[in-house]
XYZ file of C-alpha atoms in Angstrom:
555
model
C 80.876 -5.567 -53.066
C 81.763 -4.668 -49.266
C 81.978 -1.484 -48.002
C 83.721 0.304 -44.701
C 81.231 1.544 -42.460
C 83.070 2.204 -39.951
C 87.618 3.078 -39.047
C 89.985 2.245 -39.368
C 91.450 2.927 -35.933
C 95.026 2.433 -35.791
C 95.011 0.120 -32.094
C 98.165 -1.718 -31.086
C 101.775 -0.079 -32.617
C 105.320 -1.915 -31.693
C 108.675 -2.475 -32.979
C 107.460 -4.471 -35.864
C 102.858 -5.108 -35.205
C 100.883 -3.498 -35.509
C 96.632 -4.232 -35.176
C 94.052 -2.154 -37.212
C 90.207 -2.197 -36.407
C 87.418 -1.421 -38.720
C 83.746 -2.155 -39.296
C 82.362 -3.655 -42.850
C 78.904 -4.331 -44.122
C 78.900 -7.556 -45.349
C 81.230 -10.593 -44.387
C 84.696 -10.131 -45.539
C 88.313 -10.511 -45.594
C 89.815 -7.433 -44.134
C 93.599 -6.165 -45.508
C 95.925 -3.970 -44.275
C 98.162 -3.456 -46.655
C 101.913 -1.180 -45.401
C 103.743 0.760 -48.528
C 106.525 -1.033 -47.480
C 105.461 -4.818 -48.439
C 103.754 -5.317 -44.791
C 100.850 -6.187 -43.744
C 98.500 -8.496 -43.045
C 93.649 -9.971 -43.623
C 91.449 -11.641 -41.037
C 88.369 -12.952 -41.735
C 85.746 -10.197 -39.856
C 83.646 -11.748 -36.812
C 79.874 -10.668 -36.548
C 77.735 -9.200 -33.175
C 73.883 -8.247 -33.985
C 74.484 -8.165 -37.124
C 77.618 -5.627 -37.887
C 80.997 -7.134 -39.309
C 83.794 -6.359 -37.676
C 87.285 -7.298 -37.873
C 90.786 -6.686 -35.796
C 94.021 -6.788 -38.262
C 97.392 -7.799 -37.395
C 100.061 -6.012 -39.347
C 103.799 -7.608 -39.247
C 106.131 -7.643 -40.774
C 106.663 -4.478 -39.723
C 110.353 -2.038 -40.026
C 110.710 -0.939 -36.390
C 112.404 3.325 -36.207
C 109.887 3.933 -39.358
C 106.751 6.183 -40.672
C 104.529 3.763 -42.993
C 101.630 4.718 -44.895
C 98.503 1.850 -44.920
C 95.639 1.458 -47.074
C 92.453 -0.774 -45.732
C 91.453 -3.176 -48.481
C 87.907 -5.716 -48.603
C 87.613 -8.824 -50.264
C 91.516 -7.789 -52.130
C 89.216 -3.832 -53.044
C 90.374 -0.975 -51.553
C 88.462 0.875 -49.279
C 90.650 3.044 -47.263
C 91.927 5.900 -47.846
C 88.209 7.204 -49.148
C 87.869 8.353 -52.626
C 89.566 12.224 -53.368
C 90.314 12.793 -48.979
C 91.910 15.444 -48.463
C 94.052 14.216 -44.841
C 97.347 12.718 -46.079
C 98.206 8.588 -45.726
C 97.445 7.002 -42.720
C 100.095 5.424 -41.092
C 101.664 3.280 -38.550
C 105.253 4.611 -37.208
C 106.703 1.528 -35.477
C 109.001 1.913 -31.783
C 113.103 1.483 -32.525
C 114.180 -1.419 -30.640
C 110.942 -3.160 -31.197
C 109.323 -1.825 -28.146
C 105.655 -0.915 -28.337
C 104.532 1.642 -30.680
C 105.822 5.795 -29.369
C 109.279 5.217 -28.697
C 110.633 5.881 -32.454
C 109.596 9.836 -32.452
C 111.323 12.318 -33.126
C 114.671 11.857 -30.344
C 112.862 9.043 -28.533
C 110.883 10.648 -26.411
C 107.220 9.222 -26.435
C 104.096 11.862 -26.365
C 101.326 10.593 -25.101
C 97.957 12.273 -24.997
C 95.220 12.372 -22.894
C 92.251 13.937 -22.261
C 88.480 12.179 -21.131
C 84.696 13.065 -21.652
C 83.933 13.449 -25.548
C 80.525 14.118 -26.846
C 80.103 13.810 -30.915
C 80.219 17.156 -32.535
C 77.744 17.926 -34.537
C 77.858 18.460 -38.919
C 80.458 21.046 -39.616
C 77.562 23.656 -41.143
C 76.108 23.354 -37.623
C 76.923 25.347 -34.280
C 78.319 23.782 -31.351
C 76.698 24.621 -28.571
C 79.995 23.765 -26.529
C 82.782 25.243 -28.611
C 85.195 22.650 -31.388
C 86.737 19.465 -30.302
C 89.891 19.194 -28.535
C 90.522 16.106 -30.938
C 88.915 17.265 -33.973
C 91.506 20.151 -33.045
C 93.747 18.397 -33.293
C 93.316 15.810 -35.677
C 92.764 19.173 -38.272
C 96.535 20.288 -36.719
C 98.751 17.664 -37.570
C 97.083 17.420 -41.281
C 97.645 20.850 -41.910
C 101.426 19.656 -40.864
C 102.127 15.932 -40.648
C 105.879 16.475 -40.164
C 105.130 18.486 -36.461
C 104.523 17.081 -33.587
C 102.370 14.845 -32.911
C 101.567 12.129 -30.299
C 102.293 8.402 -30.096
C 99.555 7.642 -28.597
C 96.666 8.797 -27.429
C 95.188 7.231 -24.150
C 90.302 8.526 -24.499
C 90.061 7.849 -20.423
C 86.052 7.880 -20.124
C 82.934 8.816 -21.951
C 83.694 7.658 -25.534
C 80.272 8.188 -26.439
C 77.371 9.395 -23.890
C 74.151 6.794 -23.316
C 72.029 8.712 -21.000
C 72.578 11.949 -23.129
C 72.349 12.384 -27.161
C 72.215 14.695 -29.239
C 69.115 16.399 -31.136
C 70.315 14.445 -34.572
C 70.314 10.770 -32.109
C 67.072 11.238 -30.888
C 65.079 12.261 -34.105
C 66.660 8.797 -35.202
C 65.760 7.122 -32.244
C 62.386 8.269 -32.341
C 61.819 6.799 -35.695
C 62.518 3.532 -34.740
C 60.859 3.440 -30.974
C 58.600 5.733 -29.101
C 59.982 8.469 -27.107
C 57.507 7.926 -24.043
C 58.988 4.741 -22.971
C 61.757 4.178 -21.049
C 64.297 4.006 -21.513
C 63.170 6.883 -23.879
C 65.529 10.124 -25.268
C 68.613 7.255 -23.590
C 69.925 4.529 -26.415
C 68.066 0.433 -25.676
C 69.816 -1.831 -27.341
C 72.949 -2.560 -29.148
C 71.765 -1.211 -32.138
C 71.107 2.641 -30.520
C 74.938 1.899 -29.539
C 76.691 1.334 -32.782
C 74.979 4.561 -33.840
C 76.092 6.594 -31.454
C 79.705 5.566 -32.145
C 79.327 5.821 -35.707
C 78.044 9.705 -35.195
C 81.358 10.375 -33.043
C 83.657 8.241 -35.405
C 81.903 9.030 -38.609
C 83.416 12.763 -37.616
C 85.548 13.183 -41.098
C 88.938 15.325 -37.711
C 88.580 12.083 -35.864
C 88.133 9.035 -38.746
C 91.815 10.655 -40.397
C 92.460 10.873 -37.282
C 92.224 7.597 -35.058
C 93.403 5.604 -37.845
C 96.906 7.298 -37.826
C 97.282 8.110 -34.325
C 96.597 4.984 -31.843
C 94.215 4.843 -29.246
C 94.145 2.949 -25.553
C 90.538 3.199 -24.039
C 88.928 3.049 -21.178
C 85.087 3.470 -19.747
C 83.675 5.878 -17.424
C 79.697 6.165 -15.770
C 78.720 7.564 -19.568
C 79.339 5.071 -22.188
C 76.459 3.358 -20.363
C 74.562 5.377 -17.718
C 75.489 8.110 -15.477
C 76.657 7.460 -11.967
C 76.893 3.062 -13.164
C 77.565 1.472 -9.830
C 77.261 4.350 -7.570
C 76.689 1.902 -5.081
C 74.513 -1.250 -4.064
C 70.648 0.506 -3.636
C 71.444 2.828 -6.566
C 72.116 -1.368 -7.915
C 68.984 -2.643 -7.122
C 67.097 -0.129 -8.153
C 68.337 0.068 -12.282
C 67.936 -3.772 -11.358
C 64.524 -3.048 -11.278
C 63.332 -2.146 -14.441
C 62.676 -3.458 -17.235
C 65.041 -2.640 -19.462
C 68.362 -1.507 -17.422
C 68.629 -5.213 -18.673
C 68.988 -4.921 -22.391
C 70.524 -1.309 -21.616
C 74.036 -2.465 -20.068
C 74.644 -5.662 -21.774
C 74.749 -3.941 -24.330
C 76.502 -1.508 -23.308
C 79.349 -3.772 -21.916
C 79.605 -5.757 -25.327
C 79.540 -2.815 -27.575
C 82.496 -2.004 -25.645
C 84.082 -5.110 -25.123
C 83.673 -4.584 -30.067
C 84.834 -0.663 -30.552
C 87.102 -0.631 -26.893
C 88.671 -3.477 -25.687
C 89.332 -5.092 -27.853
C 91.758 -3.748 -29.750
C 93.983 -2.282 -25.975
C 94.685 -5.566 -25.694
C 98.063 -6.688 -27.661
C 98.773 -9.801 -30.225
C 100.023 -11.687 -28.169
C 97.149 -11.121 -24.875
C 94.543 -11.733 -28.928
C 96.380 -14.842 -28.885
C 95.657 -16.365 -25.314
C 91.917 -14.563 -25.444
C 89.214 -17.442 -25.866
C 86.242 -15.080 -26.032
C 88.201 -13.049 -28.571
C 88.413 -16.895 -30.840
C 85.128 -18.703 -29.844
C 83.505 -14.955 -31.366
C 85.474 -15.599 -34.763
C 85.157 -19.152 -34.222
C 81.307 -19.342 -34.668
C 79.657 -18.348 -37.896
C 77.591 -15.626 -35.675
C 78.975 -13.840 -32.542
C 76.275 -12.941 -30.892
C 75.016 -15.595 -29.018
C 78.835 -15.449 -27.476
C 79.494 -12.268 -26.601
C 76.069 -11.396 -24.821
C 76.450 -14.045 -22.454
C 80.202 -13.064 -21.208
C 78.004 -9.774 -20.630
C 75.479 -10.842 -19.585
C 79.173 -12.738 -16.922
C 80.045 -9.341 -16.856
C 76.915 -8.203 -15.207
C 76.127 -11.331 -12.917
C 79.762 -12.029 -11.488
C 81.982 -8.613 -12.313
C 85.004 -10.462 -10.463
C 85.508 -12.824 -13.681
C 85.945 -9.999 -16.449
C 89.081 -7.699 -15.923
C 88.682 -4.176 -18.646
C 92.272 -3.301 -16.802
C 94.850 -3.872 -18.772
C 98.319 -2.686 -19.228
C 100.795 -1.801 -22.270
C 104.700 -1.526 -22.353
C 106.102 1.299 -24.073
C 109.868 0.363 -23.951
C 110.362 2.198 -20.267
C 107.050 3.462 -19.427
C 104.597 1.206 -17.992
C 101.592 2.062 -18.597
C 98.512 0.244 -16.090
C 94.813 1.122 -17.479
C 92.737 1.484 -14.968
C 88.383 -0.301 -15.018
C 87.012 1.673 -11.691
C 83.333 1.574 -12.370
C 82.705 -2.428 -13.336
C 85.425 -3.814 -10.925
C 83.289 -2.101 -7.992
C 82.421 -3.977 -4.642
C 79.447 -2.591 -3.514
C 78.215 -4.030 -0.483
C 78.067 -1.111 1.201
C 80.192 -2.338 4.280
C 82.585 -3.504 2.314
C 83.087 -0.739 -1.071
C 85.381 -1.360 -2.897
C 86.575 0.063 -5.879
C 88.361 -1.908 -6.974
C 86.820 -6.374 -5.931
C 90.533 -8.241 -4.696
C 91.198 -9.989 -7.864
C 91.328 -5.833 -9.382
C 92.904 -4.595 -6.745
C 95.836 -7.748 -6.290
C 96.368 -7.564 -10.089
C 96.846 -3.839 -9.959
C 99.441 -4.223 -7.114
C 101.154 -6.510 -9.981
C 101.699 -4.786 -12.649
C 103.213 -1.988 -10.716
C 106.017 -4.112 -8.923
C 106.215 -6.880 -11.482
C 109.965 -5.767 -12.737
C 111.467 -2.659 -10.376
C 113.414 -1.065 -11.684
C 112.166 -1.554 -15.443
C 110.609 1.560 -15.708
C 111.628 5.019 -15.800
C 107.560 5.741 -15.517
C 104.911 4.259 -14.006
C 101.399 6.016 -15.444
C 98.270 4.689 -14.030
C 94.889 6.091 -15.868
C 91.685 5.746 -13.799
C 89.317 7.597 -15.099
C 87.812 8.973 -11.915
C 90.801 11.350 -10.627
C 92.316 10.031 -7.252
C 93.204 13.411 -6.087
C 90.204 15.940 -6.272
C 90.084 19.745 -5.154
C 90.053 19.254 -0.911
C 86.644 20.576 -0.536
C 85.212 17.474 -2.666
C 87.353 15.052 -0.811
C 86.249 15.562 2.195
C 82.237 16.377 1.191
C 82.317 12.211 -0.336
C 85.105 11.322 2.020
C 82.087 12.267 4.619
C 79.456 10.547 2.859
C 80.449 7.164 2.238
C 80.989 7.748 6.248
C 77.538 8.620 6.897
C 75.829 6.057 4.109
C 77.400 3.517 5.721
C 75.580 4.337 8.584
C 78.682 6.231 10.301
C 75.541 8.738 11.664
C 72.448 6.076 11.876
C 70.075 5.624 10.138
C 67.824 9.031 9.392
C 71.845 9.997 7.693
C 72.242 7.032 5.806
C 69.259 7.819 3.880
C 70.294 11.418 2.892
C 73.939 10.599 2.966
C 72.120 7.833 -0.181
C 70.291 10.326 -1.608
C 73.047 13.180 -1.963
C 75.275 10.623 -3.343
C 72.843 10.482 -6.101
C 72.266 13.654 -7.089
C 75.950 14.973 -6.380
C 77.803 12.630 -7.771
C 79.881 11.369 -4.285
C 81.336 8.301 -5.628
C 84.971 8.999 -6.691
C 88.203 7.082 -5.193
C 87.403 9.399 -1.741
C 84.250 7.713 -1.392
C 85.637 4.582 -1.543
C 87.929 5.472 1.833
C 89.501 2.304 2.068
C 90.372 1.596 -1.742
C 91.862 5.085 -1.099
C 94.106 4.854 0.578
C 94.645 1.096 -0.690
C 96.528 2.705 -3.824
C 98.708 5.288 -2.014
C 100.286 2.683 -0.148
C 101.102 0.810 -3.696
C 101.849 3.995 -4.958
C 104.446 4.626 -2.379
C 105.634 1.073 -2.325
C 106.207 1.323 -6.411
C 107.233 4.527 -6.188
C 110.832 4.139 -4.025
C 113.438 2.336 -3.310
C 116.161 1.221 -5.870
C 115.177 1.541 -9.135
C 112.073 3.180 -8.180
C 110.305 5.216 -11.689
C 111.843 8.828 -12.537
C 107.543 9.423 -11.642
C 103.698 8.145 -10.787
C 101.963 9.983 -13.263
C 97.614 9.269 -12.594
C 96.143 10.533 -14.682
C 92.158 10.952 -15.044
C 88.852 12.713 -16.509
C 85.243 12.983 -15.467
C 85.678 16.348 -13.699
C 85.048 18.774 -16.888
C 88.340 20.650 -15.373
C 92.096 20.176 -15.238
C 94.590 20.708 -13.190
C 97.635 18.997 -11.877
C 98.174 18.276 -7.297
C 101.486 16.396 -6.629
C 100.995 13.707 -4.260
C 103.972 14.177 -0.581
C 103.880 11.747 2.223
C 104.898 11.663 5.838
C 109.284 11.140 6.035
C 108.888 7.835 6.537
C 106.775 6.751 3.788
C 107.868 8.725 1.864
C 108.574 7.272 -2.436
C 111.501 8.294 -4.428
C 109.984 9.034 -7.597
C 107.243 12.820 -8.146
C 103.603 12.082 -7.721
C 101.226 13.724 -8.989
C 97.402 13.594 -10.534
C 97.414 15.520 -13.541
C 93.126 15.330 -14.831
C 92.878 16.270 -18.243
C 88.512 17.073 -19.147
C 86.538 17.480 -21.023
C 87.829 16.846 -24.378
C 84.728 18.495 -26.211
C 80.836 18.107 -23.813
C 79.159 21.555 -21.313
C 81.690 23.568 -18.632
C 78.712 25.378 -16.445
C 79.130 27.731 -14.629
C 78.288 25.649 -11.112
C 81.095 23.267 -12.021
C 83.831 26.537 -12.823
C 82.303 27.343 -9.394
C 82.542 24.420 -7.129
C 85.953 23.119 -8.193
C 87.399 26.942 -7.514
C 85.809 26.941 -4.034
C 87.670 23.256 -3.744
C 90.662 23.760 -4.410
C 90.583 27.341 -1.650
C 91.554 27.869 1.786
C 87.818 28.076 1.918
C 87.234 24.824 0.731
C 89.947 23.213 2.654
C 88.119 24.273 5.814
C 85.294 23.753 4.612
C 85.943 19.853 3.838
C 87.786 18.807 7.151
C 84.694 20.048 9.387
C 82.533 17.504 7.030
C 85.405 15.347 7.932
C 85.086 15.682 11.593
C 81.267 14.974 11.087
C 81.764 11.870 9.977
C 84.366 10.290 11.743
C 86.671 10.473 9.103
C 90.271 9.796 9.740
C 93.134 12.174 7.981
C 94.094 10.890 4.389
C 97.549 9.549 4.919
C 98.880 10.984 1.882
C 98.690 15.305 1.833
C 98.395 17.247 -1.660
C 98.571 20.608 -3.675
C 97.542 21.838 -6.294
C 100.349 22.960 -8.491
C 98.274 24.124 -11.640
C 94.715 25.013 -12.814
C 92.017 24.546 -12.101
C 92.109 25.289 -16.141
C 88.168 24.977 -18.027
C 87.248 24.707 -21.968
C 88.125 22.048 -24.699
C 91.132 20.139 -22.976
C 93.707 18.030 -24.105
C 96.863 17.214 -21.789
C 100.790 15.211 -23.496
C 103.360 14.393 -21.765
C 106.204 13.815 -23.338
C 108.692 11.650 -21.290
C 112.366 10.879 -22.805
C 114.784 9.112 -20.566
C 113.639 9.169 -16.549
C 112.752 12.961 -18.380
C 108.802 14.315 -17.576
C 107.195 17.391 -18.646
C 103.555 18.101 -19.249
C 102.168 20.458 -21.691
C 97.745 21.547 -21.394
C 95.924 22.548 -25.072
C 93.327 24.462 -24.444
C 91.154 25.005 -28.040
C 90.263 28.986 -29.026
C 88.289 29.989 -30.949
C 88.548 31.963 -34.022
C 86.888 34.678 -36.361
C 89.794 33.694 -39.546
C 91.664 30.832 -39.368
C 88.926 28.325 -37.266
C 90.432 27.224 -33.195
C 93.404 27.046 -32.747
C 94.624 24.656 -30.164
C 96.344 27.217 -27.746
C 99.824 26.157 -24.616
C 97.767 26.570 -21.249
C 100.877 26.296 -19.135
C 104.099 23.243 -19.657
C 106.318 22.540 -17.126
C 108.561 20.052 -15.860
C 107.738 17.325 -14.021
C 110.759 15.400 -14.071
C 115.180 14.980 -14.742
C-alpha cells in the first residue's frame, strides 16, 4: 500500500482550479477530493527512487473555502489519523482569478519571509527561538476563522544544504565518511530529500503548507553559501570533486520540491520537461540532463515566474542562477532574464494596481552596505589595479558582498525599469520589492530626481529570517549601515572605487528589526497596508506573533 511520505502542499489556486503536491512511498495514483465534489487525480512520476505527484484539482466553485482530502490508490492518507489540526482547505478567488481574492472584503493578504532553518523536535530546545511559520500555523489552527494569508512567499533558503542540524549531521555520518568533502553538508539528491523531510514534516509546517498556497524561489543556501558570487569563485568550486554532484542534485531537488509548484496549470500543460519526466518510467536521467544544461548554460533555463492575483502582479526573480559572472560584464540577470523581467513588468499597463517584485536579495540595502558592495565590485574588476582586485575578491567572498549593489549596471537597470513601470497613465499605486537574506527586517522608500520620478510609491520591504540566528555583529553592522555615520563612510568607499552616484536615493522608513519574523501585505484596490509580526516567546502559552509595526503604504 502506498504511504504519504511528504505533503500535501497546496501550491496554486485560482477561481476554479488548484494544484496539490505530494510525495508517495511507491508508484500510485494520487487524488485530491474536495467536500463539494471537485477534485482531480494523476499518476506519480519517479526521480531518484522517489515518487511525486502534482495533483490538478478542477471544478472548484469561485469564492469558496472547501476542505479537501488526499488519497493514494483509493486509500485516504490525508488528513492524518487522529490529527489535531483543522481540515486542509482550498480557498478560491471570487471572480475566477488567481488565489487570494476570495478572502474577507476581497483583500489579498500576502505574507513573506526567508531564511528558515528546520525547527527541532518539539521536546528539544530551539537554539534560535521559536519559528515564525510554526507560530503562524499554531495561531491559524487555534482559530480557523481568523485572518490568514491568501498566499505565502518563501523568498529563499527554504533548506540549508551547507548548514545542517545536529540530527542531520548524525544521519549523514551513518551514510558516509564526513572527513571526506563535502563533509557535514549534503552531497547528493537523497541527502537533499532528507532536508525537505526535516523541514516540511514538522507538524505545524506540514499543515500550514497544506492549506496556504505558496510561491517559492531559491537563494544561496538552497545550494551553498554565496552561490555564484563571482567568476573565480565558480572556477574554484568546479575544481572540487564534489561540486558538480552537489549542484545538479540541488537543482533537481529544487525543481521537484519547489519550482514545479510555482507554475500555473496552463504553464504545466506547456512544459516539455514536466511532460518528459512524467512520460518516462524513471525521470531521473531526463531531469539530470536538464540540471546539467542549467549548469553549463544558465541562460537556457528560466527559474523566474509570474503570478497574477486579480489586479496584483507578482514577479518572482531568480537572482542566483541567472547571473553573468564575467568580471567585465557582471550582471545580476543574463540578457534573456532581464528582457523577460522587463516584458512582464511592462505588459498591459494599467492592468494592475500593485507590482510586487520578489527577489531573494534586497535591491536597496543600508547605505554603508550598498556603497561597500559597489566599491568592492569596482576593486574586483581592476578599477584600482591588480593588487586591489585580489583584495576585492577576497573581501567579496569573506563578507558576502554580492547583492544588487555589487552588480552596478543591474542595479541601475532595475531602478530604471521600476520607474518606467510606475509612471504614466494607468501607473500602479505601488511597486514593492520584496526580499529576505540579510537577517533583519526594514522598509526603505526610493525617490528619483523630479524628471524621472514615478507616480507609484516605490519601497523595498525586507523580512528575514523566518527561523534563524541573528548574530550580534549583524545587528551592530546593519544599525551602523543605516546611520548618518554609515552613510558618510560609504561615500568615502565609493569615492575610492570611483563609483558613480546611484540614480535613485532612498531612506529607511522602518526598522531595522531583528528576530524571527513575517511581513504581511494587505492589498485591496489601490490600497496597500504593511504589517510586521515578530515571534515573542512566553513562559505560559508558548510563542506568539506580536505585531511590531503597521503602516499604510498607499490608498
